[in-house]
Amino acid sequence: MKVTFRIWRQENSKSKGRFKEYETEGLNEDMSFLEALDHLNEQLVLQGEEVIAFEYDCREGICGQCGVFIDGRAHGPHRNITTCQLHMRSFKDGDVITVEPWRATAFPVLKDLVVDRSAFDRIIEQGGFITAKTGTAPEANAIPIGKEIADKAMDAAACIGCGACVAACKNASAMLFTSAKINHLNALPQGKPEAYSRTKDMVAQMSLEGFGNCSFTGACEVECPEGISISNISEMNSWFLKAKLFG
Amino acid sequence: MLLDAKIPEGKLEDKWRNYQINSQLVNPANKKKLNVIVVGSGLSGAGAAATLAELGYDVQCFCYQDSARRAHSVAAQGGINAAKNYQHDGDSVWRMFFDTLKGGDFRSREANTYRLAELSAPLIDHFTQQGVPFAREYGGVLVNRSFGGVQVQRTFYARGQTGQQLLLAAYSQLYKMIRAKKVRMHTRTEMLDLVVVDGKAKGIIARNLVTGAIERYAADAIVLATGGYSRVFRLSTLAIGCNGSAIWKAHKRGALFAAPSFTQIHPTALPQSSEAQSKLTLMSESLRNDGRIWVPKDKNDNRKANDIPEEERDYYLERRYPSFGNLAPRDIASRAAKERIDAGHGVGRLKNAVYLDFKHAIERLGLETIQDRYGNLFSMYKKITGVDAYKEPMQISPAAHFSMGGLWVDYELMTTIPGLYAVGECNFSDHGANRLGANSLLQASVDGYFILPNTINNYLASEMKTPGISSDHPAFEEVEEEVKEYIERLLSINGTKTVDYFHRELGKVMWQECAMSRNSEGLKKALSRIEEIKEDFWQEVRINGSASQMNPELEKALRLADFIELGILMCTDALQREESCGAHFREEYQTSEGEAVRKDADYAYVSAWEYHSEGFKLHKEVLEFEFVKPTVRSYK
Ligand SMILES: Cc1cc2nc3c(=O)[nH]c(=O)nc-3n(C[C@H](O)[C@H](O)[C@H](O)COP(=O)(O)OP(=O)(O)OC[C@H]3O[C@@H](n4cnc5c(N)ncnc54)[C@H](O)[C@@H]3O)c2cc1C
Ligand code: FES
């Protein structure tokens, strides 16, 4: 299989970037998309060119590190998967495939396809936790949590923090991410006591980081590898309102 | 060198308490003057860093990923064990201790293993309090399932994303302490060497992976929490960045390396499909609770799985191990699969897989139950292979998965370098020659949250009296220079082969000769082949770009250079141990039925290796079984 990769190259966060084309041969349909990029990089090494920097770690769709924009979509042509789960069988021989980094003011490009997503960590830092010291927990079954609630918390907690929601959103909003984090903890009895302050602080940090607002277009839900529901955003908004009124 | 494991006095169930009563404490006012470096932000590292900070120490934590939340712990699917006996199926701390010791084929320490089981129950309380959404019954209590190697249900889980949920809890606790300004987090920063001053660990040299800057960090104690090194095989279930560099550099600076060749091969990964493959995907072992494993009786059977009638299928695990069947421990299940594949009964395009079949389970329990239990695994399987496993059996194959070996540590989790600790998968303790499923998240978590924060005081209390060492100390300068020269040397080779080429070569040798089964001849061949690879690497590797920028090829090359050396130690260790135990199966030591033959009289010790540039020196920590009599490990 033979394709042309059109890839964003950028030296570092200060320099200007541009697209560069690479004709790539010797691919096969069973290769994952990242393996195809590995293959291209091996060619580049031998040709004396610097490799394309891109990110990954688990290659199992769970660490959230491998996000890139492929042909105008976060994580490529399919819904609800990560880039590492995309396979070359989704492309045709001779395709020209455009690959670029996430584009958002809050995610500056560090090099080529690598962006800085530490804004997400700073949102967590403002309350994405339950304040409990090690060694102070009551017996786990002492606080029963109905299956529906546990499942609801789990649905939100499944977020892998890849940033596809931000990349897919025309406003570069981080509302899907932030709301998933807030709703996971706010749903559980252990997380309830801090629900109001958590919501206010995390939302405030989200704005400080320069993420845009949500206009309910729904692209985030479509591209989210975990299919996190956009209804999380309305729920967060309602927590936010309650926090302002009563918190 | 005398290997003192510092096992406390008393009955098994009293040892940990006795230890805590007798260990030294540090005055709270003094804690903030002491600083600790934690390298790694997985379950063990994040747990340790957060808890040490809660205790009042000044902590710095490092990871190579862009965020602490991406450490490899995030990928664990199946679950975490705890002796809660919620199911009233006869579980207890003692039974869990015994299962673990037996699972490890009596090559781990009694005291450590007991403590692991003992701390498991409060750990579940702790994670629940931190917001881990474990699976629940409708009435609100926690659910359990069983895992390979045990007959009780003691595994807690959060869908197929247990590791992710536990890590998110640990990561959020870490960020809680970052907000409190008690932890400084250094992401995208890789430890490249250890600084030892007057025989004590005092700091690290690290590379900022964005700017390429080489940086020095000093501390009163160093905790390594850098995870497993099974990427030495290249193809494994581990995340691509997993490496052995930090522990290897510590080894070269004097920390003994224990049981390096004990690698767990997991029976239920997806088979390799081509040369180009960069990693193998794990299907959770929990699938073995309901799935049945088989191959066609006739090795030339080319029919589709569903067309092969019952009587022409060989359910080989049920046949060979009737009381454990498909739940036999991982080493047994992996080896049995290899045996069938080698005998020509493998299935799939490359004939390198066996079937994992849910047909009977769906008939018995209904599709909905199976969907509820394993839905995300089935959809993952479909994404990768394009096959619907509700309709036809999955194809699975063994893959390198977990390093039982690692830095030698005593009961306090301290290595042989004073002030250097190792927690989680990068130490050797607790699992012996085989790790039972769902015991590793447990070990990483209790090491980080519960054990280390109690044992490190004992050392730091005495360090209080010696003045802190700053990173201006000449020892830092010296190590930094060495690191820089090493990098320059690598970059200047400018050869004709890629880093990945060498990794594939190393992986092939290691998988062929030092994985599921080993023999003397093969290991000797492997040793000379790896020496060749090493020589070729240092003459022919090519890395473009400079050291003063983000350079992913350089990162890979640095890790691979260490893997090559580690591979030599692994083969040396496997060759020296002339017995079969757990994951270490020496073909020369087996019964006529192909079962492992352990030799307690000669090998009931932990092999701990000391580094010398011209070879490794073996030290033995003799394992004394005071409370349990080692028996032949039978799962029949
Ligand atoms: C696919 C898979 C599934 C698994 N499923 C289960 C399961 O169901 N149940 C179970 O009990 N166990 C499971 N395990 C095993 C378990 O996940 C690991 O043993 C455990 O998570 C290891 O945790 P850790 O904290 O020791 O290391 P890790 O989570 O691997 O963390 C290592 C940390 O060290 C950092 N690091 C490494 N080197 C350096 C360096 N040089 N400089 C700076 N930082 C560095 C990394 O950035 C990372 O933060 C599974 C393993 C795999 C591979
Ligand atoms: S590499 Fe981890 S999600 Fe893709």
Short mmCIF file of N, CA, C and O in Angstrom, two decimals, chain B residues 194-248:
data_model
loop_
_atom_site.label_atom_id
_atom_site.label_comp_id
_atom_site.label_asym_id
_atom_site.label_seq_id
_atom_site.Cartn_x
_atom_site.Cartn_y
_atom_site.Cartn_z
N LEU B 194 21.59 8.29 38.21
CA LEU B 194 21.43 8.47 39.65
C LEU B 194 22.72 9.06 40.20
O LEU B 194 23.81 8.69 39.76
N VAL B 195 22.59 9.95 41.18
CA VAL B 195 23.79 10.51 41.80
C VAL B 195 23.93 9.94 43.21
O VAL B 195 23.01 10.05 44.03
N VAL B 196 25.07 9.31 43.45
CA VAL B 196 25.33 8.69 44.74
C VAL B 196 26.47 9.47 45.41
O VAL B 196 27.51 9.69 44.80
N VAL B 197 26.24 9.92 46.63
CA VAL B 197 27.27 10.65 47.36
C VAL B 197 27.56 9.92 48.66
O VAL B 197 26.64 9.64 49.44
N ASP B 198 28.81 9.62 48.90
CA ASP B 198 29.22 8.84 50.09
C ASP B 198 28.36 7.59 50.26
O ASP B 198 27.90 7.29 51.36
N GLY B 199 28.09 6.92 49.19
CA GLY B 199 27.36 5.67 49.26
C GLY B 199 25.84 5.80 49.37
O GLY B 199 25.13 4.81 49.36
N LYS B 200 25.34 7.04 49.46
CA LYS B 200 23.89 7.22 49.59
C LYS B 200 23.30 7.89 48.35
O LYS B 200 23.94 8.76 47.76
N ALA B 201 22.07 7.53 48.02
CA ALA B 201 21.41 8.14 46.87
C ALA B 201 21.04 9.57 47.23
O ALA B 201 20.35 9.82 48.22
N LYS B 202 21.49 10.52 46.42
CA LYS B 202 21.26 11.93 46.75
C LYS B 202 20.66 12.75 45.62
O LYS B 202 20.40 13.94 45.80
N GLY B 203 20.47 12.14 44.47
CA GLY B 203 19.88 12.96 43.42
C GLY B 203 19.81 12.25 42.09
O GLY B 203 20.22 11.10 41.96
N ILE B 204 19.24 12.95 41.13
CA ILE B 204 19.15 12.38 39.79
C ILE B 204 19.58 13.41 38.75
O ILE B 204 19.56 14.62 39.01
N ILE B 205 19.96 12.88 37.61
CA ILE B 205 20.21 13.72 36.44
C ILE B 205 19.08 13.38 35.46
O ILE B 205 18.81 12.21 35.21
N ALA B 206 18.42 14.42 34.97
CA ALA B 206 17.26 14.18 34.11
C ALA B 206 17.35 15.02 32.85
O ALA B 206 18.10 16.01 32.81
N ARG B 207 16.61 14.60 31.84
CA ARG B 207 16.59 15.38 30.60
C ARG B 207 15.18 15.94 30.40
O ARG B 207 14.21 15.19 30.47
N ASN B 208 15.13 17.23 30.18
CA ASN B 208 13.86 17.86 29.85
C ASN B 208 13.55 17.49 28.39
O ASN B 208 14.28 17.87 27.48
N LEU B 209 12.49 16.73 28.19
CA LEU B 209 12.25 16.17 26.86
C LEU B 209 11.75 17.20 25.85
O LEU B 209 11.71 16.94 24.67
N VAL B 210 11.39 18.40 26.32
CA VAL B 210 10.96 19.44 25.39
C VAL B 210 12.15 20.28 24.93
O VAL B 210 12.35 20.51 23.74
N THR B 211 12.98 20.70 25.89
CA THR B 211 14.10 21.58 25.52
C THR B 211 15.41 20.80 25.35
O THR B 211 16.37 21.32 24.82
N GLY B 212 15.43 19.60 25.85
CA GLY B 212 16.66 18.81 25.78
C GLY B 212 17.64 19.12 26.91
O GLY B 212 18.70 18.50 27.01
N ALA B 213 17.31 20.11 27.75
CA ALA B 213 18.24 20.50 28.81
C ALA B 213 18.50 19.35 29.78
O ALA B 213 17.60 18.61 30.13
N ILE B 214 19.76 19.22 30.18
CA ILE B 214 20.12 18.23 31.19
C ILE B 214 20.06 18.92 32.54
O ILE B 214 20.68 19.97 32.75
N GLU B 215 19.26 18.37 33.45
CA GLU B 215 19.00 19.05 34.71
C GLU B 215 19.42 18.20 35.91
O GLU B 215 19.41 16.98 35.83
N ARG B 216 19.76 18.88 37.02
CA ARG B 216 20.15 18.17 38.24
C ARG B 216 19.09 18.38 39.32
O ARG B 216 18.61 19.50 39.49
N TYR B 217 18.77 17.33 40.03
CA TYR B 217 17.83 17.45 41.15
C TYR B 217 18.40 16.72 42.35
O TYR B 217 18.76 15.55 42.25
N ALA B 218 18.48 17.41 43.48
CA ALA B 218 19.02 16.80 44.69
C ALA B 218 17.89 16.54 45.68
O ALA B 218 16.87 17.22 45.66
N ALA B 219 18.06 15.51 46.51
CA ALA B 219 17.05 15.22 47.54
C ALA B 219 17.67 14.38 48.64
O ALA B 219 18.78 13.86 48.49
N ASP B 220 16.93 14.24 49.73
CA ASP B 220 17.42 13.42 50.84
C ASP B 220 17.15 11.94 50.62
O ASP B 220 17.79 11.10 51.24
N ALA B 221 16.19 11.63 49.79
CA ALA B 221 15.94 10.22 49.43
C ALA B 221 15.31 10.18 48.06
O ALA B 221 14.66 11.14 47.63
N ILE B 222 15.52 9.07 47.37
CA ILE B 222 14.99 8.93 46.01
C ILE B 222 14.12 7.68 45.96
O ILE B 222 14.53 6.61 46.43
N VAL B 223 12.94 7.82 45.37
CA VAL B 223 12.06 6.67 45.21
C VAL B 223 11.89 6.40 43.72
O VAL B 223 11.45 7.28 42.98
N LEU B 224 12.25 5.21 43.28
CA LEU B 224 12.01 4.85 41.88
C LEU B 224 10.67 4.13 41.79
O LEU B 224 10.42 3.18 42.54
N ALA B 225 9.84 4.57 40.88
CA ALA B 225 8.51 3.97 40.69
C ALA B 225 8.28 3.90 39.19
O ALA B 225 7.27 4.32 38.68
N THR B 226 9.28 3.34 38.49
CA THR B 226 9.33 3.51 37.04
C THR B 226 8.72 2.37 36.25
O THR B 226 8.85 2.33 35.03
N GLY B 227 8.08 1.43 36.92
CA GLY B 227 7.31 0.41 36.20
C GLY B 227 8.15 -0.72 35.61
O GLY B 227 9.33 -0.87 35.91
N GLY B 228 7.51 -1.51 34.76
CA GLY B 228 8.12 -2.74 34.25
C GLY B 228 8.98 -2.53 33.02
O GLY B 228 8.90 -1.50 32.35
N TYR B 229 9.83 -3.53 32.74
CA TYR B 229 10.79 -3.40 31.64
C TYR B 229 10.55 -4.43 30.54
O TYR B 229 11.44 -4.72 29.74
N SER B 230 9.35 -5.01 30.47
CA SER B 230 9.14 -6.09 29.50
C SER B 230 9.15 -5.63 28.04
O SER B 230 9.03 -6.45 27.13
N ARG B 231 9.31 -4.34 27.81
CA ARG B 231 9.51 -3.87 26.44
C ARG B 231 10.87 -4.32 25.91
O ARG B 231 11.20 -4.08 24.75
N VAL B 232 11.65 -4.95 26.74
CA VAL B 232 12.91 -5.54 26.28
C VAL B 232 12.61 -6.55 25.16
O VAL B 232 13.43 -6.79 24.28
N PHE B 233 11.39 -7.11 25.18
CA PHE B 233 10.98 -8.06 24.13
C PHE B 233 10.45 -7.31 22.89
O PHE B 233 10.00 -7.94 21.94
N ARG B 234 10.45 -6.03 22.95
CA ARG B 234 9.80 -5.15 21.97
C ARG B 234 8.31 -5.41 21.88
O ARG B 234 7.52 -4.59 22.29
N LEU B 235 7.91 -6.56 21.35
CA LEU B 235 6.48 -6.83 21.31
C LEU B 235 6.04 -7.29 22.69
O LEU B 235 6.49 -8.31 23.19
N SER B 236 5.17 -6.50 23.30
CA SER B 236 4.66 -6.84 24.63
C SER B 236 3.36 -6.10 24.80
O SER B 236 2.96 -5.33 23.92
N THR B 237 2.71 -6.32 25.93
CA THR B 237 1.46 -5.60 26.17
C THR B 237 1.71 -4.24 26.82
O THR B 237 0.78 -3.51 27.08
N LEU B 238 2.97 -3.93 27.09
CA LEU B 238 3.27 -2.69 27.79
C LEU B 238 3.18 -1.48 26.86
O LEU B 238 3.36 -1.60 25.65
N ALA B 239 2.98 -0.32 27.49
CA ALA B 239 2.99 0.92 26.73
C ALA B 239 4.36 1.08 26.07
O ALA B 239 5.37 0.59 26.58
N ILE B 240 4.38 1.78 24.94
CA ILE B 240 5.60 1.83 24.14
C ILE B 240 6.75 2.49 24.89
O ILE B 240 7.90 2.11 24.74
N GLY B 241 6.44 3.47 25.72
CA GLY B 241 7.52 4.18 26.40
C GLY B 241 8.08 3.44 27.61
O GLY B 241 9.11 3.85 28.16
N CYS B 242 7.44 2.37 28.05
CA CYS B 242 7.92 1.67 29.25
C CYS B 242 9.36 1.25 29.04
O CYS B 242 9.74 0.79 27.96
N ASN B 243 10.16 1.41 30.07
CA ASN B 243 11.59 1.16 29.89
C ASN B 243 12.23 0.76 31.20
O ASN B 243 11.60 0.82 32.25
N GLY B 244 13.47 0.35 31.10
CA GLY B 244 14.17 -0.07 32.32
C GLY B 244 15.30 0.87 32.66
O GLY B 244 16.16 0.53 33.47
N SER B 245 15.32 2.04 32.04
CA SER B 245 16.52 2.88 32.14
C SER B 245 16.83 3.34 33.56
O SER B 245 17.98 3.29 33.99
N ALA B 246 15.83 3.81 34.27
CA ALA B 246 16.13 4.36 35.60
C ALA B 246 16.67 3.27 36.52
O ALA B 246 17.69 3.46 37.21
N ILE B 247 16.04 2.11 36.49
CA ILE B 247 16.53 1.05 37.40
C ILE B 247 17.85 0.48 36.88
O ILE B 247 18.69 0.05 37.66
N TRP B 248 18.04 0.50 35.58
CA TRP B 248 19.31 -0.01 35.05
C TRP B 248 20.46 0.90 35.46
O TRP B 248 21.53 0.45 35.87
#
